[in-house]
C-alpha cells in the first residue's frame, strides 16, 4: 500500500459495531503496561515537571550507587553505571519525552515508554552487536524512571474531561484482555489491531466497552502514523486512514444516524421482553467488573448472566498479588447490591489461554494453551485459591441472589470435585459463623463439545446450564478463537454447533433445569429468532446489545417460527441454513 497516496483502507475482522472517527495513537507493547491518559492543557507543565523530577531522582540515585561502590568492586560495574548516567542525560531521554507530553498531552509514563520503544526499535537496526546491546541499558534506565514515577502517581483522574480524548483511536499490534482493562479507564473512541479474532476476549471487552473495533489487520498497524486521521467502520471491518473530506462527511452522517437509532432503542429500557404470543424472555447482562452493573441496570437487564470474575484477577495482578478473600467478597457484594435483587451469576475464575494470569507471560510450555490448564482445570490444581474464591462468592450471597457458574467442565469427576469444594467452602463459613445462601444454585458452562454430548451427567448434578458458544464453537470446529488466520472458519451456523446448542436447550427443558446462552451468539440480533425458536428463554450479553435483542424478541411470535427453526436444525447445507435463517428474520 502506498503511503504517498494519502488516503487508503485496511480490511480486518469487525468485532465491535459502530463508526469511530479520530486520530491514531500508536501503542507499542511496553506502553500497554503503564497507565495512559491525556493530560488537560492547563496541567501539561505539571506533568512535564513530574517527569523532570523523576529523571533528577534517578540521576541522584545513580550517583549515590556510584559513590558507594566498594573500592574492590569490579571496574565493569562502575562503567555500567557510567553508561546509565550518560543515557539518562542524553536529550533522547531527558528531553524528547518532555516534548511528547507537550505535543501529544500523554501522561509522563506513557511519554517515557513511547520514546523508549522508539529508541529500542532504532537500536534493533544497528549492526554492531555491542551498540545493539545498549538497547537493554536504555530499557533498564527507563524502568528506573518508571519506578519513581509510579511512586509519585499523577494527581490527575484517570479519565479526564479533555474533549480530544474521545477522539483517540488506539492502534496496536496486539492488545491482551489484561491490557484492555487499562483502557477501561480511558474513554477512547475505538481500536484497531493486527492480531485477534472475532471472539477473543480482547474483542469481547471491546464490545462490552461499546466502542467500534476492527482486529486481524495482519500488519496493517505498521502503515498507520501517529496522529493520522482514522475512520473505523466496525460493521464492515474496514479502517480508512486519512479519509478525504467527502468520505469523512459520509461517515459522520452514518455516525449520527446510529446515535439516533440508539436513542430510539433506549425507549425500550423499561419494556419487559415478552414475545408477541406472551412468553417472557430473560435479558441478562455479561459483565467484567462490578461497576458494569450500573450500565446493566440502565438498559433494564433482568440480572447478570455472566460475571467474568477473572477480570478482577487480571487487573490486580499488576499489584503483584491476587485479590484476597475480602477484596473479592467486596466486589461480588458490590455487584449483587447494585443489581437490586436481580440474580447475579458469578463464574469462577476462567484463567488461561488468552487470559494468562500474568500479562505478557503466557505459558510458553503449553503448545495449545486453549486446550491446556484453563478455567476449572486450573482451579482444581490450586485448591486454596479456589476455596478462597468460593468463600468470597458464598459470603456475597448473603446480600442478594447469586448463582455460581463453573467454566470448562467436561468430566464427571470434575463436577464432583467442584461440588465437594463448594461444600467444603460452605463448611468453613459455617464454622466461622459467616452468613451465606445455603441453597445457592450451582451451574455448569456447556462450552466443551464433550459436555454438550453428555448432558445427562450435567442435568443430574447441576442446578442450571449456561452455553458458552464462544468456546463451544472454538472446540467443535477446532479453531483458535484468537487466531485471525482461521477466523473465517468461526461459524455459529455450522450444523454441528447448532445441533449441540439445540440438544443442550432441549435437555435442560426436559430435566426442568434452566438453560441460558451467555456466549456472543446471544447478543447477535441475526440469531435471536433462531435461538428463540430452539427454545431458549434466557439470553445473556453485553449491556450494549440488550435493547436491540429485546426489540427482536418483542417482534417475534414463537408460534410462527417453530417450523422454520426445525427446518434449520435438520439442514446440513450451509446455503440452505443461511437462507433459512434470513427468512426467519423476515417472518
Ligand atoms: C463462552 O465461551 O462462550 C463464554 C461465555 O465464556 P468466555 O467467552 O469468557 O470464554
Ligand atoms: Mg468460555
Coordinates of C-alpha atoms and ligand atoms in Angstrom, one line a residue:
X1 CA 0.0 0.0 0.0
X2 CA 1.4 3.4 -1.0
X3 CA 1.5 5.8 1.9
X4 CA 2.1 8.7 -0.6
X5 CA -1.4 8.3 -1.9
X6 CA -2.6 9.6 1.4
X7 CA -6.0 8.0 1.8
X8 CA -6.1 4.2 2.0
X9 CA -8.1 1.5 3.6
X10 CA -7.4 -1.7 5.6
X11 CA -9.7 -4.7 5.9
X12 CA -10.0 -6.8 9.0
X13 CA -12.4 -8.6 11.2
X14 CA -15.2 -6.5 12.6
X15 CA -15.5 -7.2 16.3
X16 CA -17.4 -4.3 17.8
X17 CA -20.0 -2.4 15.8
X18 CA -20.4 1.3 15.1
X19 CA -18.4 4.1 13.5
X20 CA -15.4 5.8 15.2
X21 CA -13.6 8.8 13.9
X22 CA -10.4 10.0 15.5
X23 CA -6.7 10.4 15.5
X24 CA -4.3 7.5 15.7
X25 CA -2.4 6.8 18.9
X26 CA 0.1 4.1 18.3
X27 CA 0.7 1.8 21.2
X28 CA 3.9 -0.1 21.5
X29 CA 3.9 -3.2 23.6
X30 CA 5.6 -1.6 26.6
X31 CA 3.1 1.3 26.5
X32 CA 0.4 -1.1 27.3
X33 CA 2.0 -2.0 30.7
X34 CA 1.7 1.5 32.1
X35 CA -1.3 3.7 32.6
X36 CA -2.1 6.1 29.8
X37 CA -4.4 9.1 29.6
X38 CA -4.3 12.5 28.1
X39 CA -3.4 15.4 30.3
X40 CA -5.6 18.6 30.0
X41 CA -3.8 21.6 28.5
X42 CA -3.5 23.5 31.8
X43 CA -1.8 20.6 33.5
X44 CA 0.7 19.8 30.9
X45 CA 3.6 21.7 32.6
X46 CA 2.9 20.0 35.9
X47 CA 3.2 16.7 34.1
X48 CA 6.5 17.8 32.5
X49 CA 7.7 18.7 35.9
X50 CA 6.7 15.3 37.3
X51 CA 8.9 13.6 34.7
X52 CA 11.8 16.0 35.2
X53 CA 11.7 15.4 38.9
X54 CA 11.7 11.6 38.3
X55 CA 14.7 11.9 36.0
X56 CA 16.5 14.0 38.6
X57 CA 15.8 11.5 41.3
X58 CA 17.2 8.7 39.2
X59 CA 20.2 10.8 38.4
X60 CA 20.9 11.2 42.1
X61 CA 20.2 7.5 42.8
X62 CA 22.8 6.5 40.2
X63 CA 25.4 9.0 41.6
X64 CA 24.8 7.5 45.1
X65 CA 25.3 4.0 43.8
X66 CA 28.4 5.1 42.1
X67 CA 30.0 6.8 45.1
X68 CA 29.0 3.9 47.4
X69 CA 30.8 1.3 45.2
X70 CA 33.4 -0.5 47.4
X71 CA 37.0 0.1 46.3
X72 CA 37.3 -3.6 45.2
X73 CA 34.2 -3.6 43.0
X74 CA 34.9 -4.8 39.5
X75 CA 35.7 -2.0 37.1
X76 CA 32.8 -3.0 34.8
X77 CA 30.3 -2.1 37.4
X78 CA 31.5 1.5 37.5
X79 CA 31.5 1.6 33.7
X80 CA 28.0 0.1 33.6
X81 CA 26.7 2.9 35.9
X82 CA 28.5 5.5 33.8
X83 CA 26.6 4.3 30.7
X84 CA 23.3 4.6 32.6
X85 CA 24.2 8.2 33.7
X86 CA 25.1 9.0 30.1
X87 CA 21.9 7.6 28.8
X88 CA 19.8 9.5 31.4
X89 CA 21.4 12.8 30.4
X90 CA 21.1 12.3 26.7
X91 CA 18.5 14.6 25.2
X92 CA 16.8 11.5 23.7
X93 CA 15.7 10.6 27.2
X94 CA 16.0 13.8 29.1
X95 CA 14.2 16.0 26.6
X96 CA 12.2 14.0 24.0
X97 CA 9.7 12.6 26.4
X98 CA 9.0 16.1 27.7
X99 CA 8.3 17.1 24.1
X100 CA 5.9 14.2 23.8
X101 CA 4.0 15.4 26.9
X102 CA 3.8 18.9 25.5
X103 CA 2.8 17.9 22.0
X104 CA 0.6 14.9 22.5
X105 CA -0.5 15.5 26.0
X106 CA 0.5 12.0 27.1
X107 CA 1.0 11.4 30.8
X108 CA 4.6 11.1 31.9
X109 CA 4.8 7.3 32.0
X110 CA 3.2 6.9 28.6
X111 CA 5.5 9.6 27.1
X112 CA 8.6 7.9 28.5
X113 CA 7.7 4.3 27.3
X114 CA 6.7 5.7 23.9
X115 CA 10.2 7.3 23.5
X116 CA 12.0 4.2 24.9
X117 CA 10.2 2.0 22.4
X118 CA 11.1 4.3 19.6
X119 CA 14.8 4.2 20.6
X120 CA 14.7 0.4 21.1
X121 CA 13.4 0.0 17.6
X122 CA 16.2 2.2 16.2
X123 CA 18.8 0.2 18.2
X124 CA 17.4 -3.1 16.8
X125 CA 18.6 -2.0 13.4
X126 CA 22.2 -1.3 14.3
X127 CA 24.5 -3.9 13.0
X128 CA 27.3 -3.6 15.6
X129 CA 26.4 -6.1 18.3
X130 CA 27.9 -4.0 21.1
X131 CA 25.9 -1.0 20.3
X132 CA 22.8 -3.1 19.7
X133 CA 23.1 -4.4 23.2
X134 CA 22.8 -0.8 24.6
X135 CA 19.1 -1.2 23.9
X136 CA 18.9 -3.2 27.2
X137 CA 20.6 -0.4 29.1
X138 CA 18.0 2.1 27.8
X139 CA 15.3 -0.3 28.9
X140 CA 16.8 -0.5 32.4
X141 CA 17.2 3.2 32.7
X142 CA 13.5 3.5 31.7
X143 CA 12.5 1.0 34.3
X144 CA 14.2 3.0 37.0
X145 CA 12.4 6.2 36.0
X146 CA 9.1 4.4 35.7
X147 CA 9.5 3.1 39.3
X148 CA 10.0 6.6 40.6
X149 CA 7.0 7.8 38.6
X150 CA 4.8 5.1 39.9
X151 CA 5.7 6.2 43.4
X152 CA 4.6 9.8 42.6
X153 CA 1.4 8.9 40.8
X154 CA -0.1 11.8 38.9
X155 CA -2.8 13.6 40.8
X156 CA -4.9 13.6 37.7
X157 CA -8.0 11.5 37.4
X158 CA -7.7 8.5 35.1
X159 CA -10.5 9.8 32.9
X160 CA -10.1 13.5 32.1
X161 CA -12.5 15.9 30.6
X162 CA -10.4 16.8 27.7
X163 CA -12.6 16.8 24.6
X164 CA -9.9 15.5 22.3
X165 CA -9.6 12.4 24.4
X166 CA -12.8 11.0 23.0
X167 CA -11.2 11.1 19.6
X168 CA -8.4 8.8 20.3
X169 CA -8.1 5.6 18.2
X170 CA -5.8 3.0 19.7
X171 CA -3.6 1.4 17.1
X172 CA -1.6 -1.6 18.3
X173 CA -0.1 -4.8 17.0
X174 CA -2.0 -6.7 19.7
X175 CA -3.9 -5.9 22.9
X176 CA -4.4 -8.5 25.5
X177 CA -7.6 -8.7 27.7
X178 CA -5.5 -7.5 30.6
X179 CA -4.3 -4.5 28.6
X180 CA -8.0 -3.8 27.8
X181 CA -8.6 -3.4 31.5
X182 CA -6.2 -0.4 31.4
X183 CA -8.2 1.0 28.5
X184 CA -11.4 0.8 30.5
X185 CA -10.3 3.9 32.4
X186 CA -9.8 5.8 29.2
X187 CA -12.7 6.9 27.1
X188 CA -11.1 6.3 23.7
X189 CA -13.1 6.2 20.5
X190 CA -12.1 2.9 19.0
X191 CA -9.3 0.5 18.4
X192 CA -7.6 -1.5 15.6
X193 CA -5.1 -4.3 16.0
X194 CA -3.1 -6.6 13.7
X195 CA -3.9 -9.8 15.7
X196 CA -7.0 -11.2 17.2
X197 CA -10.3 -13.0 16.3
X198 CA -14.0 -12.3 16.5
X199 CA -14.4 -13.8 19.9
X200 CA -11.0 -13.3 21.5
X201 CA -11.5 -11.9 25.0
X202 CA -10.0 -8.6 23.8
X203 CA -12.8 -8.3 21.2
X204 CA -15.3 -9.2 23.9
X205 CA -14.1 -6.4 26.2
X206 CA -14.2 -4.0 23.2
X207 CA -17.9 -5.0 22.7
X208 CA -18.5 -4.5 26.4
X209 CA -17.0 -1.1 26.3
X210 CA -19.3 -0.5 23.3
X211 CA -16.6 1.1 21.1
X212 CA -16.1 0.2 17.4
X213 CA -13.1 -2.1 16.8
X214 CA -11.5 -4.0 13.9
X215 CA -8.9 -6.7 14.5
X216 CA -6.9 -9.1 12.4
X217 CA -5.4 -6.4 10.1
X218 CA -2.3 -8.6 9.6
X219 CA 0.5 -5.9 9.6
X220 CA -1.8 -3.0 8.9
X221 CA -0.9 -1.1 12.0
X222 CA 2.6 -0.5 10.7
X223 CA 1.1 1.6 7.9
X224 CA -0.5 4.0 10.3
X225 CA 1.3 7.0 11.5
X226 CA 0.9 8.8 14.8
X227 CA -1.9 11.3 14.6
X228 CA -3.3 10.1 11.2
X229 CA -7.0 10.6 10.9
X230 CA -8.8 7.3 11.0
X231 CA -12.3 6.1 10.4
X232 CA -13.3 2.7 11.9
X233 CA -16.3 1.0 10.3
X234 CA -17.0 -1.6 13.0
X235 CA -19.8 -3.1 11.0
X236 CA -17.9 -3.8 7.8
X237 CA -14.5 -4.4 9.3
X238 CA -13.0 -1.5 7.3
X239 CA -10.5 1.0 8.5
X240 CA -9.9 4.2 6.5
X241 CA -6.7 6.1 7.0
X242 CA -6.5 9.8 6.1
X243 CA -10.1 9.9 4.6
X244 CA -11.0 12.5 2.1
X245 CA -13.3 15.3 3.4
X246 CA -16.2 13.7 1.4
X247 CA -15.7 10.3 2.9
X248 CA -15.3 11.8 6.4
X249 CA -18.6 13.6 5.9
X250 CA -20.4 10.4 4.8
X251 CA -19.2 8.6 7.9
X252 CA -20.1 11.4 10.2
X253 CA -23.6 11.2 8.8
X254 CA -23.7 7.5 9.4
X255 CA -22.4 8.0 12.9
X256 CA -25.2 10.5 13.6
X257 CA -27.8 8.0 12.2
X258 CA -26.5 5.4 14.6
X259 CA -26.8 7.8 17.5
X260 CA -30.4 8.5 16.5
X261 CA -31.2 4.7 16.3
X262 CA -29.7 4.2 19.7
X263 CA -31.8 6.9 21.1
X264 CA -34.9 5.3 19.7
X265 CA -33.9 1.9 21.2
X266 CA -33.4 3.5 24.6
X267 CA -37.2 3.8 24.8
X268 CA -37.3 0.1 25.4
X269 CA -35.3 0.2 28.6
X270 CA -38.3 -0.4 30.9
X271 CA -40.3 -2.5 28.5
X272 CA -40.4 -6.2 29.6
X273 CA -39.0 -8.6 27.0
X274 CA -42.1 -10.6 26.0
X275 CA -42.8 -12.2 22.7
X276 CA -46.0 -11.4 20.7
X277 CA -47.6 -14.6 22.0
X278 CA -46.8 -13.6 25.6
X279 CA -43.7 -15.6 26.5
X280 CA -41.4 -13.7 28.9
X281 CA -37.7 -13.8 28.0
X282 CA -34.8 -13.2 30.4
X283 CA -32.5 -10.5 29.1
X284 CA -29.3 -10.7 31.3
X285 CA -26.0 -8.9 31.1
X286 CA -22.4 -10.1 30.8
X287 CA -20.1 -8.1 32.9
X288 CA -16.4 -7.9 33.6
X289 CA -16.3 -5.7 36.7
X290 CA -18.9 -4.8 39.4
X291 CA -19.1 -1.3 38.1
X292 CA -20.6 -2.6 34.8
X293 CA -23.8 -3.3 36.8
X294 CA -24.8 0.3 36.5
X295 CA -24.9 0.0 32.7
X296 CA -26.7 -3.3 33.0
X297 CA -29.4 -1.7 35.2
X298 CA -29.7 1.3 32.9
X299 CA -30.7 -0.9 30.0
X300 CA -33.1 -2.9 32.2
X301 CA -31.2 -6.2 32.4
X302 CA -33.1 -8.8 34.3
X303 CA -30.0 -9.9 36.0
X304 CA -26.3 -10.7 35.4
X305 CA -26.0 -13.9 33.4
X306 CA -22.2 -13.9 33.4
X307 CA -19.8 -12.1 35.6
X308 CA -16.4 -13.0 34.2
X309 CA -14.6 -12.9 37.6
X310 CA -11.2 -13.4 36.2
X311 CA -11.1 -9.8 35.2
X312 CA -10.8 -8.9 38.9
X313 CA -7.7 -11.0 38.9
X314 CA -6.2 -9.8 35.6
X315 CA -6.5 -6.2 36.8
X316 CA -5.0 -6.9 40.2
X317 CA -2.0 -8.9 39.1
X318 CA -0.3 -5.6 38.3
X319 CA -0.3 -5.0 42.1
X320 CA 1.8 -8.2 42.3
X321 CA -0.7 -10.4 44.1
X322 CA -4.1 -12.0 43.7
X323 CA -7.1 -10.3 45.3
X324 CA -7.8 -11.5 48.9
X325 CA -11.0 -13.1 50.0
X326 CA -12.2 -9.9 51.5
X327 CA -11.4 -7.9 48.4
X328 CA -13.2 -10.4 46.2
X329 CA -16.1 -10.5 48.6
X330 CA -16.4 -6.7 48.4
X331 CA -16.5 -6.9 44.5
X332 CA -19.1 -9.6 44.4
X333 CA -21.2 -7.9 47.1
X334 CA -21.0 -4.6 45.2
X335 CA -22.4 -6.4 42.1
X336 CA -25.2 -8.1 43.9
X337 CA -26.2 -4.9 45.8
X338 CA -26.1 -2.9 42.5
X339 CA -28.5 -5.4 40.8
X340 CA -31.1 -4.7 43.5
X341 CA -32.5 -8.2 43.9
X342 CA -31.9 -9.4 40.4
X343 CA -29.8 -12.6 40.2
X344 CA -26.1 -12.3 39.6
X345 CA -24.4 -15.3 38.0
X346 CA -20.7 -15.3 39.1
X347 CA -18.5 -17.5 37.0
X348 CA -15.5 -18.8 38.9
X349 CA -12.0 -18.0 37.6
X350 CA -11.6 -18.7 33.9
X351 CA -7.9 -18.1 33.6
X352 CA -5.5 -19.4 31.0
X353 CA -5.4 -19.4 27.1
X354 CA -5.8 -15.8 26.0
X355 CA -6.3 -14.7 29.7
X356 CA -3.0 -15.6 31.3
X357 CA -2.7 -14.6 35.0
X358 CA 0.5 -12.7 34.3
X359 CA 0.2 -10.2 31.4
X360 CA 2.6 -10.8 28.6
X361 CA 3.8 -14.1 30.1
X362 CA 1.6 -16.6 28.6
X363 CA 2.6 -20.2 29.3
X364 CA 5.2 -20.9 26.7
X365 CA 5.5 -24.5 27.6
X366 CA 1.9 -25.1 26.5
X367 CA 1.7 -25.6 22.8
X368 CA -2.1 -25.3 22.8
X369 CA -3.0 -23.1 25.7
X370 CA -6.7 -23.2 24.8
X371 CA -6.5 -27.0 25.3
X372 CA -4.4 -26.6 28.5
X373 CA -4.7 -25.9 32.1
X374 CA -7.6 -23.4 31.9
X375 CA -10.6 -22.4 34.0
X376 CA -11.9 -25.2 36.3
X377 CA -8.9 -27.4 35.4
X378 CA -6.6 -24.6 36.8
X379 CA -8.8 -24.0 39.8
X380 CA -8.8 -27.7 40.8
X381 CA -5.0 -27.7 40.8
X382 CA -5.0 -24.6 43.1
X383 CA -7.5 -25.7 45.8
X384 CA -6.6 -22.9 48.3
X385 CA -7.1 -20.2 45.7
X386 CA -10.3 -21.8 44.5
X387 CA -11.7 -22.2 48.1
X388 CA -10.8 -18.5 48.7
X389 CA -12.9 -17.5 45.7
X390 CA -15.8 -19.8 46.6
X391 CA -15.9 -18.4 50.2
X392 CA -15.9 -14.9 48.8
X393 CA -18.8 -15.6 46.4
X394 CA -20.8 -17.5 49.1
X395 CA -20.4 -14.7 51.6
X396 CA -21.7 -12.2 49.0
X397 CA -24.8 -14.4 48.5
X398 CA -26.0 -13.2 51.9
X399 CA -26.6 -9.8 50.2
X400 CA -28.7 -10.9 47.3
X401 CA -29.4 -13.8 44.9
X402 CA -26.1 -15.2 43.5
X403 CA -25.8 -18.2 41.1
X404 CA -22.5 -19.9 41.0
X405 CA -21.3 -20.8 37.5
X406 CA -18.4 -23.2 36.7
X407 CA -16.5 -22.9 33.4
X408 CA -15.0 -25.6 31.2
X409 CA -16.4 -28.7 32.8
X410 CA -16.2 -31.9 30.8
X411 CA -15.7 -34.8 33.2
X412 CA -18.0 -36.2 35.9
X413 CA -15.1 -36.2 38.4
X414 CA -14.5 -32.5 37.8
X415 CA -18.2 -31.9 38.6
X416 CA -17.9 -34.0 41.7
X417 CA -14.7 -32.4 42.9
X418 CA -16.1 -28.9 42.3
X419 CA -19.3 -29.6 44.2
X420 CA -17.2 -31.1 47.0
X421 CA -15.2 -27.9 47.2
X422 CA -18.3 -25.8 47.3
X423 CA -19.4 -27.9 50.3
X424 CA -16.0 -27.5 51.9
X425 CA -16.2 -23.7 51.4
X426 CA -19.7 -23.7 53.0
X427 CA -18.5 -25.8 55.9
X428 CA -15.6 -23.4 56.5
X429 CA -18.0 -20.4 56.5
X430 CA -20.4 -22.2 58.9
X431 CA -17.5 -22.8 61.2
X432 CA -16.6 -19.1 61.2
X433 CA -20.3 -18.2 61.6
X434 CA -20.5 -16.4 58.3
X435 CA -23.8 -16.0 56.6
X436 CA -24.4 -17.3 53.1
X437 CA -27.2 -18.7 50.9
X438 CA -27.3 -22.4 51.8
X439 CA -29.3 -23.1 48.6
X440 CA -27.0 -21.2 46.2
X441 CA -27.7 -22.7 42.7
X442 CA -24.5 -24.2 41.1
X443 CA -24.5 -24.4 37.3
X444 CA -22.2 -25.6 34.5
X445 CA -21.0 -23.8 31.4
X446 CA -21.6 -26.0 28.5
X447 CA -18.7 -25.0 26.3
X448 CA -16.8 -28.2 25.6
X449 CA -18.4 -30.5 23.0
X450 CA -17.9 -33.4 25.3
X451 CA -20.1 -31.7 27.8
X452 CA -22.8 -31.0 25.2
X453 CA -22.6 -34.6 24.2
X454 CA -23.0 -36.0 27.7
X455 CA -25.8 -33.8 29.1
X456 CA -27.3 -36.4 31.4
X457 CA -24.1 -36.0 33.5
X458 CA -24.8 -32.3 33.9
X459 CA -28.5 -32.1 34.3
X460 CA -28.4 -34.6 37.0
X461 CA -25.8 -32.9 39.1
X462 CA -26.2 -29.2 38.3
X463 CA -28.9 -26.7 39.0
X464 CA -28.7 -24.8 35.7
X465 CA -26.7 -24.7 32.5
X466 CA -25.2 -21.8 30.5
X467 CA -24.0 -22.4 27.0
X468 CA -20.7 -20.7 26.2
X469 CA -21.0 -20.5 22.5
X470 CA -17.6 -18.8 22.1
X471 CA -15.7 -21.8 23.3
X472 CA -18.2 -24.3 22.1
X473 CA -17.6 -23.1 18.6
X474 CA -13.8 -22.9 19.1
X475 CA -13.6 -26.5 20.3
X476 CA -16.2 -28.0 18.0
X477 CA -14.7 -26.5 14.9
X478 CA -11.1 -26.8 16.1
X479 CA -10.2 -23.2 15.5
X480 CA -8.4 -21.0 18.0
X481 CA -10.7 -18.1 18.7
X482 CA -7.8 -15.6 18.9
X483 CA -6.1 -16.7 15.7
X484 CA -7.1 -14.3 12.8
X485 CA -5.8 -16.7 10.2
X486 CA -8.7 -19.1 11.0
X487 CA -11.2 -16.5 11.9
X488 CA -13.1 -17.1 8.7
X489 CA -13.9 -20.6 9.8
X490 CA -15.6 -19.4 13.0
X491 CA -19.2 -20.1 12.1
X492 CA -22.0 -20.1 14.7
X493 CA -24.3 -21.6 12.0
X494 CA -22.3 -24.7 11.4
X495 CA -24.8 -27.6 11.7
X496 CA -22.6 -29.3 14.4
X497 CA -22.7 -26.1 16.5
X498 CA -26.5 -25.7 16.1
X499 CA -27.0 -29.3 17.0
X500 CA -25.0 -29.1 20.2
X501 CA -26.8 -25.9 21.3
X502 CA -30.2 -27.3 20.4
X503 CA -29.7 -30.6 22.3
X504 CA -28.5 -28.6 25.4
X505 CA -31.6 -26.4 25.4
X506 CA -33.9 -29.5 25.0
X507 CA -32.1 -31.5 27.7
X508 CA -32.4 -28.6 30.1
X509 CA -36.1 -28.2 29.3
X510 CA -36.7 -31.9 29.8
X511 CA -35.0 -32.1 33.1
X512 CA -36.6 -28.8 34.3
X513 CA -33.2 -27.1 34.6
X514 CA -32.9 -23.5 33.3
X515 CA -30.6 -23.1 30.3
X516 CA -29.0 -19.7 29.3
X517 CA -26.8 -18.8 26.4
X518 CA -24.0 -16.4 27.5
X519 CA -21.7 -16.6 24.6
X520 CA -21.6 -13.9 21.9
X521 CA -24.3 -15.6 19.9
X522 CA -26.8 -14.4 22.5
X523 CA -26.1 -10.7 21.6
X524 CA -26.3 -11.2 17.8
X525 CA -29.7 -9.9 16.5
X526 CA -29.3 -12.0 13.4
X527 CA -29.6 -15.1 15.6
X528 CA -32.2 -14.0 18.2
X529 CA -35.2 -15.6 16.5
X530 CA -33.3 -18.8 15.8
X531 CA -32.3 -19.2 19.5
X532 CA -35.9 -18.4 20.5
X533 CA -37.2 -21.0 18.1
X534 CA -34.7 -23.5 19.6
X535 CA -36.4 -22.9 22.9
X536 CA -34.0 -20.5 24.5
X537 CA -35.6 -18.3 27.2
X538 CA -32.5 -16.8 28.9
X539 CA -30.1 -14.6 27.0
X540 CA -27.0 -13.0 28.5
X541 CA -25.0 -10.5 26.6
X542 CA -23.1 -7.2 26.8
X543 CA -25.4 -4.5 28.2
X544 CA -24.9 -2.5 24.9
X545 CA -26.7 -5.3 23.0
X546 CA -29.7 -5.8 25.3
X547 CA -32.0 -3.3 23.8
X548 CA -31.5 -4.4 20.2
X549 CA -32.1 -8.0 21.1
X550 CA -35.1 -7.1 23.1
X551 CA -36.6 -5.3 20.1
X552 CA -36.2 -8.6 18.1
X553 CA -37.9 -10.5 21.0
X554 CA -40.8 -8.0 21.1
X555 CA -41.4 -8.5 17.3
X556 CA -41.3 -12.3 17.4
X557 CA -44.3 -14.6 17.5
X558 CA -43.0 -18.0 18.7
X559 CA -45.8 -19.9 17.1
X560 CA -44.8 -18.6 13.7
X561 CA -41.1 -19.5 13.8
X562 CA -41.0 -23.1 15.2
X563 CA -41.5 -24.9 11.8
X564 CA -38.8 -22.8 10.2
X565 CA -36.4 -23.4 13.1
X566 CA -36.9 -27.2 12.9
X567 CA -36.1 -26.9 9.2
X568 CA -32.8 -25.1 10.0
X569 CA -31.9 -27.7 12.6
X570 CA -32.4 -30.5 10.1
X571 CA -30.3 -28.9 7.4
X572 CA -26.7 -29.5 6.6
X573 CA -26.1 -27.4 3.5
X574 CA -24.7 -24.0 4.5
X575 CA -26.6 -22.1 1.8
X576 CA -29.9 -23.7 2.9
X577 CA -29.1 -22.8 6.6
X578 CA -28.1 -19.2 5.8
X579 CA -31.1 -18.6 3.6
X580 CA -33.5 -20.1 6.1
X581 CA -32.0 -18.0 8.9
X582 CA -32.5 -14.9 6.8
X583 CA -36.1 -15.9 6.1
X584 CA -36.7 -16.5 9.8
X585 CA -35.7 -12.9 10.4
X586 CA -38.3 -11.7 7.9
X587 CA -41.2 -13.8 9.2
Ligands
LIG1 C1 -18.0 -18.6 26.1 O1 -17.1 -19.4 26.0 O2 -18.9 -18.5 25.2 C2 -18.1 -17.7 27.2 C3 -19.2 -17.1 27.5 O3 -17.1 -17.6 28.0 P1 -15.7 -16.9 27.6 O4 -16.0 -16.1 26.3 O5 -15.3 -16.0 28.7 O6 -14.8 -18.0 27.4
LIG2 MG1 -15.8 -19.8 27.6

